[in-house]
Short mmCIF file of C-alpha atoms in Angstrom, two decimals:
data_model
loop_
_atom_site.label_atom_id
_atom_site.label_comp_id
_atom_site.label_asym_id
_atom_site.label_seq_id
_atom_site.Cartn_x
_atom_site.Cartn_y
_atom_site.Cartn_z
CA MET A 77 -79.90 19.78 -37.25
CA HIS A 78 -80.80 18.39 -40.65
CA ALA A 79 -78.28 16.40 -42.68
CA PRO A 80 -78.18 17.10 -46.44
CA VAL A 81 -79.89 13.76 -47.17
CA ALA A 82 -82.11 15.19 -49.91
CA LEU A 83 -79.05 15.89 -52.05
CA ALA A 84 -78.36 12.17 -52.35
CA SER A 85 -81.46 11.66 -54.51
CA ARG A 86 -80.82 14.57 -56.88
CA PRO A 87 -78.62 14.41 -60.00
CA PRO A 88 -75.37 16.23 -59.29
CA ALA A 89 -74.85 19.57 -60.99
CA ARG A 90 -72.11 19.36 -63.57
CA GLY A 91 -68.99 21.47 -63.26
CA LEU A 92 -67.48 20.27 -60.00
CA ARG A 93 -65.65 16.96 -59.73
CA TRP A 94 -67.99 15.56 -57.09
CA PRO A 95 -66.09 12.95 -55.03
CA ASP A 96 -69.21 10.74 -54.90
CA PRO A 97 -71.01 11.00 -58.28
CA SER A 98 -74.25 9.81 -56.67
CA ALA A 99 -74.41 12.80 -54.30
CA PRO A 100 -73.55 16.42 -55.14
CA LEU A 101 -71.72 17.14 -51.89
CA ALA A 102 -68.10 18.25 -51.62
CA VAL A 103 -66.16 19.53 -48.63
CA LEU A 104 -63.30 21.43 -50.23
CA ALA A 105 -60.47 21.54 -47.72
CA VAL A 106 -58.50 24.79 -47.69
CA GLU A 107 -56.03 25.46 -44.90
CA GLY A 108 -56.06 29.18 -45.60
CA ARG A 109 -55.22 32.25 -43.61
CA GLU A 110 -57.91 33.43 -41.22
CA GLU A 111 -57.55 37.10 -40.37
CA ARG A 112 -59.51 39.95 -38.91
CA ALA A 113 -61.21 41.84 -41.70
CA ASP A 114 -59.15 44.96 -40.91
CA GLN A 115 -55.78 43.18 -40.53
CA GLY A 116 -55.03 41.47 -43.86
CA GLY A 117 -52.29 42.55 -46.26
CA SER A 118 -49.97 45.53 -46.09
CA ARG A 119 -50.85 48.73 -44.26
CA ALA A 120 -51.74 50.40 -47.56
CA GLN A 121 -54.02 47.50 -48.48
CA ARG A 122 -55.70 47.65 -45.07
CA VAL A 123 -56.35 51.36 -45.51
CA ALA A 124 -57.83 50.74 -48.97
CA ALA A 125 -59.99 47.88 -47.71
CA GLN A 126 -61.22 49.92 -44.74
CA ALA A 127 -62.13 52.85 -47.00
CA LEU A 128 -64.18 50.53 -49.19
CA ALA A 129 -65.82 48.93 -46.16
CA GLU A 130 -66.91 52.35 -44.94
CA ARG A 131 -68.22 53.31 -48.38
CA ASP A 132 -70.13 50.02 -48.66
CA GLY A 133 -71.77 50.41 -45.26
CA GLY A 134 -69.55 47.84 -43.59
CA GLY A 135 -69.66 49.20 -40.07
CA GLY A 136 -70.17 52.91 -40.67
CA GLY A 137 -66.46 53.60 -40.34
CA ARG A 138 -66.04 51.26 -37.38
CA ARG A 139 -63.93 48.14 -37.57
CA ASP A 140 -66.53 45.48 -36.95
CA GLY A 141 -64.19 42.70 -35.78
CA SER A 142 -65.34 40.41 -38.58
CA PHE A 143 -63.17 37.73 -40.17
CA GLN A 144 -62.05 37.03 -43.71
CA ASN A 145 -60.07 34.31 -45.47
CA VAL A 146 -58.83 35.20 -48.94
CA ASP A 147 -57.58 31.67 -49.68
CA GLU A 148 -61.08 30.34 -49.08
CA ALA A 149 -62.59 33.17 -51.10
CA ARG A 150 -60.44 32.24 -54.11
CA ALA A 151 -61.51 28.59 -53.87
CA ALA A 152 -65.16 29.57 -53.39
CA LEU A 153 -65.16 31.67 -56.57
CA ARG A 154 -63.51 28.82 -58.47
CA ALA A 155 -66.36 26.58 -57.30
CA VAL A 156 -68.94 29.14 -58.42
CA GLU A 157 -67.23 29.47 -61.81
CA ALA A 158 -67.15 25.69 -62.28
CA LEU A 159 -70.80 25.20 -61.35
CA ALA A 160 -71.92 28.02 -63.63
CA ALA A 161 -69.88 26.63 -66.53
CA GLY A 162 -71.43 23.19 -66.03
CA GLY A 163 -74.74 24.49 -67.36
CA ASP A 164 -77.06 22.72 -64.90
CA VAL A 165 -77.68 25.55 -62.44
CA LYS A 166 -79.49 28.83 -62.90
CA SER A 167 -79.02 30.11 -59.36
CA ILE A 168 -76.00 29.94 -57.06
CA ALA A 169 -75.81 31.20 -53.49
CA LEU A 170 -72.35 32.06 -52.19
CA LEU A 171 -72.79 32.07 -48.42
CA THR A 172 -70.52 32.83 -45.49
CA PRO A 173 -71.08 33.59 -41.80
CA TYR A 174 -68.97 36.76 -41.81
CA ARG A 175 -69.64 40.22 -43.22
CA GLY A 176 -65.90 40.65 -43.72
CA GLN A 177 -65.86 37.68 -46.10
CA VAL A 178 -68.97 38.98 -47.88
CA ARG A 179 -67.11 42.24 -48.55
CA VAL A 180 -64.02 40.39 -49.85
CA LEU A 181 -66.18 38.38 -52.26
CA GLU A 182 -68.24 41.35 -53.43
CA ARG A 183 -65.12 43.40 -54.17
CA ALA A 184 -63.58 40.51 -56.11
CA LEU A 185 -66.75 40.17 -58.17
CA ARG A 186 -66.67 43.88 -59.01
CA VAL A 187 -63.16 43.44 -60.39
CA LEU A 188 -64.14 40.30 -62.34
CA GLY A 189 -67.02 42.17 -63.96
CA ASP A 190 -70.45 41.28 -65.31
CA GLY A 191 -69.19 38.93 -68.01
CA TRP A 192 -67.41 36.60 -65.61
CA LEU A 193 -70.38 34.21 -65.34
CA PRO A 194 -72.51 32.90 -68.22
CA ALA A 195 -75.69 34.80 -68.99
CA GLY A 196 -78.72 33.43 -67.18
CA VAL A 197 -76.88 32.38 -64.01
CA ASP A 198 -78.02 34.32 -60.96
CA LEU A 199 -75.36 34.65 -58.25
CA VAL A 200 -76.21 35.91 -54.77
CA VAL A 201 -73.47 36.68 -52.24
CA SER A 202 -74.89 36.77 -48.74
CA SER A 203 -74.32 36.13 -45.09
CA VAL A 204 -75.93 32.94 -43.84
CA ASP A 205 -78.30 34.88 -41.60
CA ALA A 206 -79.58 37.05 -44.45
CA PHE A 207 -80.25 34.01 -46.65
CA GLN A 208 -82.61 32.23 -44.28
CA GLY A 209 -85.83 31.12 -45.95
CA ARG A 210 -84.36 31.15 -49.47
CA GLU A 211 -83.02 28.42 -51.76
CA ALA A 212 -80.72 28.10 -54.76
CA ASP A 213 -79.84 25.39 -57.25
CA ALA A 214 -76.34 25.24 -55.79
CA VAL A 215 -74.74 26.61 -52.64
CA VAL A 216 -71.07 27.37 -52.09
CA PHE A 217 -70.36 28.00 -48.41
CA SER A 218 -67.15 29.56 -47.07
CA ALA A 219 -66.71 28.92 -43.34
CA VAL A 220 -63.70 31.31 -43.05
CA ARG A 221 -62.29 30.13 -39.72
CA CYS A 222 -58.91 28.36 -39.79
CA ASN A 223 -56.72 28.14 -36.70
CA ALA A 224 -54.90 25.66 -34.50
CA ARG A 225 -57.16 26.34 -31.50
CA GLY A 226 -60.40 25.10 -33.03
CA SER A 227 -61.87 28.53 -32.30
CA ILE A 228 -64.83 29.15 -34.62
CA GLY A 229 -67.02 31.60 -32.69
CA PHE A 230 -70.64 31.76 -33.79
CA VAL A 231 -69.92 29.43 -36.74
CA ALA A 232 -70.48 26.71 -34.11
CA ASP A 233 -74.17 27.66 -33.95
CA PRO A 234 -76.02 24.63 -35.42
CA ARG A 235 -78.69 26.91 -36.89
CA ARG A 236 -76.13 28.49 -39.22
CA LEU A 237 -74.87 25.07 -40.27
CA ASN A 238 -78.46 23.99 -40.88
CA VAL A 239 -79.14 26.97 -43.16
CA ALA A 240 -75.92 26.41 -45.09
CA ILE A 241 -76.50 22.73 -45.84
CA THR A 242 -80.25 22.74 -46.48
CA ARG A 243 -80.50 25.59 -49.02
CA PRO A 244 -79.18 23.87 -52.21
CA LYS A 245 -81.31 21.85 -54.62
CA CYS A 246 -78.61 20.02 -56.59
CA GLY A 247 -75.16 20.88 -55.30
CA LEU A 248 -73.40 21.84 -52.06
CA ALA A 249 -69.73 22.80 -51.84
CA VAL A 250 -68.37 23.65 -48.38
CA VAL A 251 -65.04 25.48 -48.49
CA CYS A 252 -63.43 25.19 -45.09
CA SER A 253 -60.69 23.97 -42.80
CA PRO A 254 -62.15 20.60 -41.72
CA ARG A 255 -59.76 20.22 -38.79
CA THR A 256 -60.71 23.64 -37.39
CA LEU A 257 -64.47 23.12 -37.70
CA ALA A 258 -64.38 19.57 -36.33
CA ALA A 259 -62.40 20.74 -33.30
CA GLY A 260 -64.69 23.70 -32.71
CA SER A 261 -68.14 22.10 -32.84
CA HIS A 262 -69.58 18.63 -32.41
CA HIS A 263 -72.27 19.58 -34.95
CA TRP A 264 -69.64 20.34 -37.57
CA ASP A 265 -67.72 17.24 -36.54
CA ALA A 266 -70.82 15.10 -37.19
CA PHE A 267 -71.42 16.74 -40.57
CA LEU A 268 -67.79 16.28 -41.61
CA ARG A 269 -67.85 12.63 -40.53
CA HIS A 270 -70.98 12.18 -42.67
CA ALA A 271 -69.17 13.76 -45.63
CA ALA A 272 -65.98 11.77 -45.05
CA ALA A 273 -67.95 8.51 -45.00
CA ARG A 274 -69.03 9.34 -48.56
CA GLY A 275 -65.50 10.23 -49.59
CA ALA A 276 -66.62 13.84 -49.98
CA VAL A 277 -63.86 15.56 -47.99
CA VAL A 278 -61.13 16.42 -50.49
CA ALA A 279 -58.47 19.02 -51.11
CA ALA A 280 -60.03 21.90 -53.02
CA ASP A 281 -57.67 21.50 -55.98
CA ALA A 282 -58.74 17.86 -56.38
CA ALA A 283 -62.38 18.79 -57.02
CA LEU A 284 -62.02 22.15 -58.75
CA PRO A 285 -60.93 22.71 -62.33
CA PRO A 286 -58.14 25.26 -62.72
CA PRO A 287 -59.33 28.86 -62.97
CA ARG A 288 -59.80 30.21 -66.47
CA PRO A 289 -56.95 32.41 -67.67
CA ARG A 290 -57.92 36.06 -67.57
CA ASP A 291 -56.32 39.43 -68.12
CA GLY A 292 -56.53 42.25 -65.65
CA PRO A 293 -55.76 42.83 -61.97
CA ASP A 294 -55.96 40.32 -59.17
CA PRO A 295 -59.62 40.42 -58.06
CA PHE A 296 -58.51 40.15 -54.43
CA ASP A 297 -56.31 43.24 -54.58
CA PRO A 298 -58.20 45.95 -52.60
CA PHE A 299 -56.61 48.63 -54.76
CA ALA A 300 -58.23 47.12 -57.87
CA ALA A 301 -61.70 47.41 -56.34
CA ARG A 302 -60.85 50.89 -55.08
CA ARG A 303 -59.91 52.06 -58.58
CA LEU A 304 -63.11 50.61 -60.05
CA SER A 305 -65.09 52.46 -57.40
CA GLY A 306 -63.50 55.76 -58.39
CA PHE A 307 -61.35 56.14 -55.28
CA GLY A 308 -57.95 55.87 -56.91
#
């Protein structure tokens, strides 16, 4: 597994409050709610989310057993917004291991609309596996898993960690539950120890500017995405 050593020699992208100004690395701690992608919210919200998942090709009508974490998704989009506003990056990759989290993020972005990011900033939302072989100026990674058991499933695979931390050119923000990942994988534990030694493990709110005020529905309300898609 490669450590993100190359980041230490690159000027940090403006926008995030990097804990160590000499290295654009931040582990943004979020003790959010991990849930199966078909179990979050009220029954009506689950029905709406499942209908959208089927329309978007998320399992062909089957519940794919994927995971999502809306608290992490909110923090991840705040990180994207901050990096884009900083003006130093032209490409941002928003990566996550789980298709369920990809769907949550894509629906939120549909609600936020095309004008949410400055012109000229290219944002890609992708699973880690689908992003192999590509790079971006900045990467925001949402690990999703958060539980008391240290159960992280295939997120423990060091190849996925390697892809996540070696894709950015000038900024890496990892949105995660550090205690869950450290308990679930010695590879993640080593990475988090590396980050902690640089003072780079911080509460998300300490490194992220507050979200910009905006009118309109909550981007994480499945009904909002459903209405925009013409289903309600």
